[in-house]
mmCIF file of C-alpha atoms and ligand atoms in Angstrom:
data_model
loop_
_atom_site.group_PDB
_atom_site.id
_atom_site.type_symbol
_atom_site.label_atom_id
_atom_site.label_comp_id
_atom_site.label_asym_id
_atom_site.label_seq_id
_atom_site.Cartn_x
_atom_site.Cartn_y
_atom_site.Cartn_z
ATOM 1 C CA SER A 1257 -5.870 -42.094 -22.710
ATOM 2 C CA ILE A 1258 -3.547 -42.525 -19.753
ATOM 3 C CA MET A 1259 -0.246 -44.390 -20.247
ATOM 4 C CA PRO A 1260 0.347 -47.515 -18.134
ATOM 5 C CA ALA A 1261 3.551 -45.998 -16.692
ATOM 6 C CA THR A 1262 1.622 -42.899 -15.596
ATOM 7 C CA LEU A 1263 -1.157 -44.967 -14.084
ATOM 8 C CA SER A 1264 1.342 -47.075 -12.188
ATOM 9 C CA ALA A 1265 3.161 -43.965 -10.880
ATOM 10 C CA ILE A 1266 -0.135 -42.402 -9.720
ATOM 11 C CA SER A 1267 -1.201 -45.537 -7.884
ATOM 12 C CA ASN A 1268 2.285 -45.910 -6.447
ATOM 13 C CA GLY A 1269 2.051 -42.343 -5.145
ATOM 14 C CA ALA A 1270 -1.359 -42.993 -3.607
ATOM 15 C CA LYS A 1271 0.079 -45.971 -1.717
ATOM 16 C CA HIS A 1272 2.657 -43.614 -0.221
ATOM 17 C CA GLY A 1273 0.290 -40.818 0.751
ATOM 18 C CA ILE A 1274 0.949 -38.678 -2.344
ATOM 19 C CA LEU A 1275 -2.193 -37.729 -4.277
ATOM 20 C CA PHE A 1276 -1.522 -36.660 -7.890
ATOM 21 C CA LYS A 1277 -4.556 -35.014 -9.462
ATOM 22 C CA GLY A 1278 -3.413 -36.071 -12.936
ATOM 23 C CA GLY A 1279 -0.536 -37.450 -14.975
ATOM 24 C CA VAL A 1280 0.511 -34.023 -16.221
ATOM 25 C CA HIS A 1281 1.640 -33.036 -12.701
ATOM 26 C CA LEU A 1282 3.942 -36.055 -12.564
ATOM 27 C CA GLU A 1283 5.435 -34.863 -15.818
ATOM 28 C CA ASN A 1284 5.847 -31.295 -14.546
ATOM 29 C CA LEU A 1285 7.452 -32.390 -11.267
ATOM 30 C CA ASN A 1286 10.291 -33.904 -13.285
ATOM 31 C CA HIS A 1287 11.362 -30.422 -14.420
ATOM 32 C CA ILE A 1288 11.149 -28.597 -11.077
ATOM 33 C CA LYS A 1289 14.304 -26.580 -10.259
ATOM 34 C CA ALA A 1290 13.139 -24.643 -7.185
ATOM 35 C CA ILE A 1291 10.506 -25.099 -4.480
ATOM 36 C CA ALA A 1292 8.952 -22.291 -2.423
ATOM 37 C CA PHE A 1293 7.479 -23.191 0.962
ATOM 38 C CA ASP A 1294 5.020 -21.314 3.117
ATOM 39 C CA LYS A 1295 6.336 -21.193 6.698
ATOM 40 C CA THR A 1296 3.431 -21.428 9.129
ATOM 41 C CA GLY A 1297 1.633 -24.778 8.956
ATOM 42 C CA THR A 1298 3.912 -26.065 6.192
ATOM 43 C CA LEU A 1299 7.529 -26.039 7.447
ATOM 44 C CA THR A 1300 6.254 -25.543 10.999
ATOM 45 C CA LYS A 1301 3.388 -27.252 12.791
ATOM 46 C CA GLY A 1302 1.306 -24.088 12.582
ATOM 47 C CA LYS A 1303 0.266 -24.261 16.228
ATOM 48 C CA PRO A 1304 2.183 -21.432 17.923
ATOM 49 C CA GLU A 1305 2.226 -21.097 21.710
ATOM 50 C CA VAL A 1306 2.669 -18.002 23.842
ATOM 51 C CA THR A 1307 6.138 -18.008 25.447
ATOM 52 C CA ASN A 1308 6.477 -14.451 26.828
ATOM 53 C CA VAL A 1309 4.124 -11.653 27.815
ATOM 54 C CA ILE A 1310 5.916 -8.389 28.559
ATOM 55 C CA VAL A 1311 3.640 -5.610 29.772
ATOM 56 C CA ASN A 1312 4.674 -1.955 29.959
ATOM 57 C CA ASN A 1313 5.167 -0.392 33.398
ATOM 58 C CA GLY A 1314 2.011 0.960 34.984
ATOM 59 C CA LEU A 1315 -0.326 -1.414 33.163
ATOM 60 C CA ASP A 1316 -1.976 -4.455 34.687
ATOM 61 C CA GLU A 1317 -0.722 -7.625 32.989
ATOM 62 C CA ASN A 1318 -3.955 -9.581 33.388
ATOM 63 C CA GLU A 1319 -6.038 -6.689 32.116
ATOM 64 C CA VAL A 1320 -3.885 -6.206 29.001
ATOM 65 C CA LEU A 1321 -3.921 -9.942 28.327
ATOM 66 C CA LEU A 1322 -7.702 -10.069 28.706
ATOM 67 C CA ILE A 1323 -8.144 -7.204 26.239
ATOM 68 C CA ALA A 1324 -5.663 -8.716 23.763
ATOM 69 C CA ALA A 1325 -7.445 -12.078 23.918
ATOM 70 C CA SER A 1326 -10.874 -10.445 23.605
ATOM 71 C CA ILE A 1327 -9.795 -8.716 20.398
ATOM 72 C CA GLU A 1328 -7.933 -11.739 19.010
ATOM 73 C CA SER A 1329 -10.991 -13.936 19.582
ATOM 74 C CA HIS A 1330 -12.406 -12.193 16.472
ATOM 75 C CA SER A 1331 -9.514 -13.314 14.233
ATOM 76 C CA ASN A 1332 -8.871 -16.846 13.039
ATOM 77 C CA HIS A 1333 -5.120 -16.370 12.568
ATOM 78 C CA PRO A 1334 -3.116 -19.137 14.334
ATOM 79 C CA LEU A 1335 -1.380 -16.457 16.457
ATOM 80 C CA ALA A 1336 -4.788 -15.141 17.547
ATOM 81 C CA SER A 1337 -6.010 -18.583 18.630
ATOM 82 C CA ALA A 1338 -2.797 -19.109 20.587
ATOM 83 C CA ILE A 1339 -3.241 -15.833 22.479
ATOM 84 C CA VAL A 1340 -6.902 -16.634 23.235
ATOM 85 C CA ASN A 1341 -6.052 -20.135 24.495
ATOM 86 C CA TYR A 1342 -3.245 -18.816 26.665
ATOM 87 C CA ALA A 1343 -5.448 -16.135 28.247
ATOM 88 C CA LYS A 1344 -8.291 -18.594 28.854
ATOM 89 C CA LYS A 1345 -5.910 -20.903 30.714
ATOM 90 C CA LYS A 1346 -4.350 -18.115 32.733
ATOM 91 C CA LEU A 1347 -7.325 -15.887 33.552
ATOM 92 C CA SER A 1348 -10.676 -16.681 35.105
ATOM 93 C CA ALA A 1349 -12.365 -13.529 33.763
ATOM 94 C CA ARG A 1350 -14.643 -13.778 30.737
ATOM 95 C CA LEU A 1351 -13.653 -12.171 27.445
ATOM 96 C CA ILE A 1352 -14.924 -8.643 26.743
ATOM 97 C CA ASP A 1353 -16.962 -7.701 23.661
ATOM 98 C CA PRO A 1354 -15.001 -5.043 21.719
ATOM 99 C CA ASP A 1355 -16.447 -2.542 19.206
ATOM 100 C CA GLY A 1356 -15.314 -1.752 15.663
ATOM 101 C CA ILE A 1357 -13.356 -4.950 15.113
ATOM 102 C CA GLU A 1358 -11.159 -4.856 12.018
ATOM 103 C CA ASP A 1359 -9.189 -7.969 11.092
ATOM 104 C CA VAL A 1360 -6.462 -7.053 8.586
ATOM 105 C CA PRO A 1361 -4.948 -10.220 7.007
ATOM 106 C CA GLY A 1362 -1.147 -10.238 7.081
ATOM 107 C CA TRP A 1363 -1.039 -7.373 9.612
ATOM 108 C CA GLY A 1364 -3.208 -7.787 12.721
ATOM 109 C CA VAL A 1365 -6.466 -6.751 14.341
ATOM 110 C CA LYS A 1366 -7.773 -3.475 15.739
ATOM 111 C CA ALA A 1367 -10.760 -2.705 17.940
ATOM 112 C CA VAL A 1368 -12.176 -0.231 20.440
ATOM 113 C CA ILE A 1369 -12.584 -1.023 24.134
ATOM 114 C CA ASN A 1370 -13.827 1.596 26.618
ATOM 115 C CA LYS A 1371 -13.485 4.285 23.915
ATOM 116 C CA GLU A 1372 -9.766 3.496 23.584
ATOM 117 C CA GLU A 1373 -8.358 2.153 20.315
ATOM 118 C CA TRP A 1374 -6.272 -1.030 20.575
ATOM 119 C CA LYS A 1375 -4.135 -2.554 17.842
ATOM 120 C CA ILE A 1376 -2.541 -5.999 17.924
ATOM 121 C CA GLY A 1377 -0.182 -7.141 15.213
ATOM 122 C CA LYS A 1378 3.216 -6.739 13.635
ATOM 123 C CA ALA A 1379 5.497 -3.705 13.961
ATOM 124 C CA GLY A 1380 4.277 -2.046 10.764
ATOM 125 C CA PHE A 1381 0.674 -2.321 11.946
ATOM 126 C CA VAL A 1382 1.052 -0.510 15.287
ATOM 127 C CA GLU A 1383 2.367 3.050 15.045
ATOM 128 C CA GLN A 1384 4.953 2.779 17.813
ATOM 129 C CA ALA A 1385 4.467 6.486 18.475
ATOM 130 C CA GLU A 1386 7.377 6.683 20.890
ATOM 131 C CA ALA A 1387 10.348 4.692 19.619
ATOM 132 C CA ASP A 1388 10.967 2.415 22.544
ATOM 133 C CA GLN A 1389 14.604 1.291 22.676
ATOM 134 C CA ILE A 1390 14.074 -1.199 25.486
ATOM 135 C CA ALA A 1391 11.277 -2.776 23.461
ATOM 136 C CA ASP A 1392 13.536 -2.911 20.385
ATOM 137 C CA LEU A 1393 16.226 -4.799 22.301
ATOM 138 C CA THR A 1394 13.670 -7.235 23.692
ATOM 139 C CA VAL A 1395 12.089 -7.778 20.287
ATOM 140 C CA ASN A 1396 15.475 -8.473 18.653
ATOM 141 C CA LYS A 1397 16.353 -11.043 21.292
ATOM 142 C CA LEU A 1398 13.001 -12.852 21.031
ATOM 143 C CA GLN A 1399 13.082 -12.880 17.219
ATOM 144 C CA ALA A 1400 16.618 -14.271 17.161
ATOM 145 C CA GLU A 1401 15.162 -17.236 19.094
ATOM 146 C CA GLY A 1402 12.787 -17.799 16.171
ATOM 147 C CA LYS A 1403 9.819 -16.377 18.076
ATOM 148 C CA THR A 1404 7.169 -14.166 16.501
ATOM 149 C CA VAL A 1405 6.592 -10.949 18.434
ATOM 150 C CA VAL A 1406 3.127 -9.433 18.459
ATOM 151 C CA TYR A 1407 2.792 -5.771 19.463
ATOM 152 C CA VAL A 1408 -0.158 -4.648 21.593
ATOM 153 C CA GLN A 1409 -0.840 -0.921 21.321
ATOM 154 C CA LYS A 1410 -3.279 1.091 23.438
ATOM 155 C CA GLY A 1411 -4.017 4.506 21.913
ATOM 156 C CA ASN A 1412 -0.549 5.588 20.824
ATOM 157 C CA GLN A 1413 1.291 3.786 23.590
ATOM 158 C CA LEU A 1414 2.958 0.384 23.397
ATOM 159 C CA ALA A 1415 1.082 -1.672 26.024
ATOM 160 C CA ALA A 1416 2.705 -5.081 25.669
ATOM 161 C CA LEU A 1417 4.761 -7.496 23.633
ATOM 162 C CA ILE A 1418 3.539 -11.053 23.260
ATOM 163 C CA ALA A 1419 6.051 -13.604 21.944
ATOM 164 C CA LEU A 1420 4.932 -16.865 20.380
ATOM 165 C CA LYS A 1421 6.888 -19.879 19.153
ATOM 166 C CA ASP A 1422 5.826 -22.254 16.445
ATOM 167 C CA ILE A 1423 7.636 -25.592 16.302
ATOM 168 C CA VAL A 1424 9.406 -26.695 13.114
ATOM 169 C CA ARG A 1425 8.062 -30.119 12.029
ATOM 170 C CA GLU A 1426 10.405 -32.971 12.961
ATOM 171 C CA GLU A 1427 10.778 -34.105 9.352
ATOM 172 C CA THR A 1428 11.320 -30.655 7.786
ATOM 173 C CA LYS A 1429 15.125 -30.615 7.906
ATOM 174 C CA LYS A 1430 15.354 -34.085 6.370
ATOM 175 C CA ALA A 1431 12.884 -33.141 3.635
ATOM 176 C CA ILE A 1432 14.804 -30.000 2.710
ATOM 177 C CA ASP A 1433 18.188 -31.778 2.780
ATOM 178 C CA GLN A 1434 16.854 -34.465 0.431
ATOM 179 C CA LEU A 1435 15.559 -31.873 -2.043
ATOM 180 C CA LYS A 1436 18.852 -29.994 -1.972
ATOM 181 C CA ALA A 1437 20.683 -33.273 -2.655
ATOM 182 C CA GLN A 1438 18.390 -33.674 -5.693
ATOM 183 C CA GLY A 1439 19.668 -30.307 -6.941
ATOM 184 C CA ILE A 1440 16.568 -28.304 -6.036
ATOM 185 C CA TYR A 1441 16.786 -24.757 -4.681
ATOM 186 C CA THR A 1442 14.581 -24.153 -1.602
ATOM 187 C CA ILE A 1443 12.960 -20.892 -0.493
ATOM 188 C CA MET A 1444 10.752 -20.061 2.524
ATOM 189 C CA LEU A 1445 8.035 -17.398 2.102
ATOM 190 C CA THR A 1446 6.603 -15.802 5.236
ATOM 191 C CA GLY A 1447 4.756 -12.762 6.457
ATOM 192 C CA ASP A 1448 6.867 -12.881 9.604
ATOM 193 C CA SER A 1449 9.705 -10.434 10.398
ATOM 194 C CA SER A 1450 13.155 -10.832 8.907
ATOM 195 C CA SER A 1451 14.926 -11.895 12.140
ATOM 196 C CA THR A 1452 12.294 -14.509 13.006
ATOM 197 C CA ALA A 1453 12.353 -15.771 9.413
ATOM 198 C CA GLN A 1454 16.139 -16.007 9.501
ATOM 199 C CA ALA A 1455 16.130 -18.085 12.711
ATOM 200 C CA ILE A 1456 13.423 -20.455 11.441
ATOM 201 C CA SER A 1457 14.923 -20.784 7.947
ATOM 202 C CA SER A 1458 18.303 -21.804 9.316
ATOM 203 C CA GLU A 1459 16.556 -24.364 11.538
ATOM 204 C CA CYS A 1460 14.844 -25.729 8.397
ATOM 205 C CA HIS A 1461 18.013 -25.654 6.224
ATOM 206 C CA VAL A 1462 16.274 -23.789 3.357
ATOM 207 C CA ASP A 1463 18.622 -21.941 0.969
ATOM 208 C CA GLU A 1464 16.798 -18.614 1.144
ATOM 209 C CA TYR A 1465 13.935 -16.842 2.891
ATOM 210 C CA ILE A 1466 11.642 -13.987 1.933
ATOM 211 C CA ALA A 1467 10.246 -12.227 5.025
ATOM 212 C CA GLU A 1468 7.494 -9.602 5.456
ATOM 213 C CA CYS A 1469 5.756 -11.248 2.535
ATOM 214 C CA LEU A 1470 2.124 -10.083 2.362
ATOM 215 C CA PRO A 1471 -0.438 -12.677 1.245
ATOM 216 C CA GLU A 1472 -0.762 -10.953 -2.162
ATOM 217 C CA ASN A 1473 3.044 -10.871 -2.552
ATOM 218 C CA LYS A 1474 3.381 -14.654 -2.490
ATOM 219 C CA VAL A 1475 2.113 -14.826 -6.084
ATOM 220 C CA GLU A 1476 4.618 -12.152 -7.167
ATOM 221 C CA TYR A 1477 7.505 -14.115 -5.645
ATOM 222 C CA VAL A 1478 6.429 -17.336 -7.314
ATOM 223 C CA LYS A 1479 6.306 -15.477 -10.660
ATOM 224 C CA LYS A 1480 9.808 -14.096 -10.037
ATOM 225 C CA LEU A 1481 11.091 -17.554 -9.143
ATOM 226 C CA LYS A 1482 9.605 -18.918 -12.372
ATOM 227 C CA GLU A 1483 11.495 -16.283 -14.361
ATOM 228 C CA LYS A 1484 14.714 -17.159 -12.572
ATOM 229 C CA TYR A 1485 14.479 -20.954 -12.318
ATOM 230 C CA GLY A 1486 12.005 -21.957 -15.031
ATOM 231 C CA ASN A 1487 9.923 -24.602 -13.320
ATOM 232 C CA VAL A 1488 8.885 -23.936 -9.750
ATOM 233 C CA ALA A 1489 6.732 -25.746 -7.191
ATOM 234 C CA MET A 1490 4.975 -24.113 -4.247
ATOM 235 C CA VAL A 1491 4.036 -25.913 -1.037
ATOM 236 C CA GLY A 1492 1.411 -24.451 1.282
ATOM 237 C CA ASP A 1493 -1.555 -25.087 3.543
ATOM 238 C CA GLY A 1494 -3.503 -21.844 3.934
ATOM 239 C CA ILE A 1495 -6.235 -19.913 2.123
ATOM 240 C CA ASN A 1496 -3.555 -17.249 1.560
ATOM 241 C CA ASP A 1497 -1.382 -19.773 -0.267
ATOM 242 C CA ALA A 1498 -3.996 -20.809 -2.842
ATOM 243 C CA PRO A 1499 -3.183 -18.124 -5.461
ATOM 244 C CA ALA A 1500 0.545 -18.966 -5.218
ATOM 245 C CA LEU A 1501 -0.216 -22.699 -5.492
ATOM 246 C CA ALA A 1502 -2.153 -21.945 -8.692
ATOM 247 C CA THR A 1503 0.673 -19.779 -10.072
ATOM 248 C CA ALA A 1504 3.430 -22.361 -9.558
ATOM 249 C CA ASN A 1505 4.084 -25.030 -12.210
ATOM 250 C CA VAL A 1506 3.204 -27.566 -9.527
ATOM 251 C CA GLY A 1507 1.128 -26.585 -6.474
ATOM 252 C CA ILE A 1508 1.547 -28.928 -3.512
ATOM 253 C CA ALA A 1509 -0.821 -28.796 -0.520
ATOM 254 C CA MET A 1510 -0.422 -30.206 2.950
ATOM 255 C CA GLY A 1511 -3.218 -32.770 3.555
ATOM 256 C CA GLY A 1512 -4.172 -30.989 6.772
ATOM 257 C CA GLY A 1513 -4.485 -27.664 4.983
ATOM 258 C CA THR A 1514 -7.582 -25.579 4.314
ATOM 259 C CA ASP A 1515 -10.119 -26.759 1.699
ATOM 260 C CA VAL A 1516 -9.157 -23.988 -0.727
ATOM 261 C CA ALA A 1517 -5.488 -25.042 -0.679
ATOM 262 C CA LEU A 1518 -6.452 -28.703 -1.168
ATOM 263 C CA GLU A 1519 -8.732 -27.850 -4.085
ATOM 264 C CA THR A 1520 -6.223 -25.574 -5.811
ATOM 265 C CA ALA A 1521 -3.205 -27.879 -5.491
ATOM 266 C CA ASP A 1522 -2.012 -30.342 -8.160
ATOM 267 C CA VAL A 1523 -0.502 -32.675 -5.595
ATOM 268 C CA VAL A 1524 -1.616 -33.329 -2.010
ATOM 269 C CA LEU A 1525 0.614 -34.726 0.742
ATOM 270 C CA MET A 1526 -2.063 -36.782 2.493
ATOM 271 C CA LYS A 1527 -0.127 -37.164 5.759
ATOM 272 C CA ASN A 1528 1.498 -33.695 5.902
ATOM 273 C CA ASP A 1529 4.756 -35.568 5.357
ATOM 274 C CA LEU A 1530 7.243 -33.220 3.658
ATOM 275 C CA PRO A 1531 9.841 -35.936 2.741
ATOM 276 C CA ARG A 1532 7.186 -37.305 0.339
ATOM 277 C CA ILE A 1533 8.035 -34.411 -1.991
ATOM 278 C CA SER A 1534 11.431 -35.986 -2.779
ATOM 279 C CA GLU A 1535 9.704 -39.288 -3.281
ATOM 280 C CA ALA A 1536 7.175 -37.713 -5.642
ATOM 281 C CA ILE A 1537 10.025 -36.257 -7.690
ATOM 282 C CA ARG A 1538 11.768 -39.652 -7.854
ATOM 283 C CA LEU A 1539 8.494 -41.252 -8.970
ATOM 284 C CA SER A 1540 8.123 -38.645 -11.702
ATOM 285 C CA GLN A 1541 11.709 -39.158 -12.885
ATOM 286 C CA ARG A 1542 11.225 -42.910 -13.102
ATOM 287 C CA MET A 1543 7.942 -42.497 -14.937
ATOM 288 C CA ASN A 1544 9.358 -40.011 -17.430
ATOM 289 C CA LYS A 1545 12.262 -42.348 -18.199
ATOM 290 C CA ILE A 1546 9.820 -45.155 -19.034
ATOM 291 C CA VAL A 1547 7.521 -42.892 -21.069
HETATM 292 P P1 ADP B 429 2.531 -16.172 8.205
HETATM 293 O O1 ADP B 429 1.447 -17.173 7.842
HETATM 294 O O2 ADP B 429 3.737 -16.353 7.336
HETATM 295 O O3 ADP B 429 2.864 -16.172 9.645
HETATM 296 P P2 ADP B 429 0.659 -13.864 7.879
HETATM 297 O O4 ADP B 429 0.631 -13.160 6.572
HETATM 298 O O5 ADP B 429 -0.535 -14.658 8.253
HETATM 299 O O6 ADP B 429 2.021 -14.699 7.859
HETATM 300 O O7 ADP B 429 0.923 -12.791 9.030
HETATM 301 C C1 ADP B 429 2.075 -11.997 9.010
HETATM 302 C C2 ADP B 429 2.347 -11.370 10.352
HETATM 303 O O8 ADP B 429 1.310 -10.423 10.672
HETATM 304 C C3 ADP B 429 2.367 -12.349 11.501
HETATM 305 O O9 ADP B 429 3.632 -12.938 11.658
HETATM 306 C C4 ADP B 429 2.010 -11.417 12.678
HETATM 307 O O10 ADP B 429 3.148 -10.745 13.100
HETATM 308 C C5 ADP B 429 1.042 -10.433 12.057
HETATM 309 N N1 ADP B 429 -0.367 -10.821 12.267
HETATM 310 C C6 ADP B 429 -1.259 -11.206 11.327
HETATM 311 N N2 ADP B 429 -2.462 -11.480 11.869
HETATM 312 C C7 ADP B 429 -2.332 -11.294 13.205
HETATM 313 C C8 ADP B 429 -3.214 -11.404 14.328
HETATM 314 N N3 ADP B 429 -4.488 -11.782 14.215
HETATM 315 N N4 ADP B 429 -2.713 -11.126 15.547
HETATM 316 C C9 ADP B 429 -1.437 -10.751 15.691
HETATM 317 N N5 ADP B 429 -0.555 -10.607 14.690
HETATM 318 C C10 ADP B 429 -0.982 -10.863 13.455
HETATM 319 MG MG1 MG B 430 0.545 -21.464 6.364
#
């Protein structure tokens, strides 16, 4: 049977937009020493926008953009939707139907158009046949601004760079500062590049970031954090985050997240409001004192 103090803490949480799926999670939250956060959609709004399109000499910008958008229209990654929306606004032409579409989660998409192979994704996904020093300089500069750079490769030639920026949620910094003041160590996990991750993590005030983190690696990192810190929470919103949410001692989902994340989590932040995590911890501390 459920203790009155637990019941009161759960209903108190519900009033403040924090859904606890059971008293045990309130107990576990009390012992949390570190919290890992997914970046896109959790610390950031998860709605990136195209900021720069840099097309290689000799190629037609509109044509490259049309091809990139046509291929990305077959992926449901937030970066893909952003590129499609940008192209639709900018171009009047209709999207092309590519062949041999292959969507590779955590890497990018490839397809064939007019018998030519195109690849769109992160550096490790395109071959970058000719090391392009001008491109490297441009990429470094864009990433230092916290932008994600997507490579567009035609055959074995770099055709374009597309930079996108995702906005950090207004309340993220405050949420992280509060947790740090409560003695909790904060870590950002992202599949993004190291320089982009560094820029975003310093904007968010998190103690540490892990970049180039493949979806399947998130679980490994949570396991490592558990070894190091004992009790660890994970906060996420995506399908990719679900296994890591299940691995953590307490899995916390953003209310606006995907169904799988919401189902897997132990705690749901109904209003996507990150500062509620501190509040949830305070609630759990008060409850555990009474119990
Ligand atoms: P995150 O959610 O942390 O951004 P993902 O694992 O979803 O990480 O993706 C990692 C990286 O792979 C992205 O930052 C991007 O560079 C690249 N990527 C993945 N999918 C796509 C796509 N459809 N189009 C372009 N780039 C992609
Ligand atoms: Mg996410």
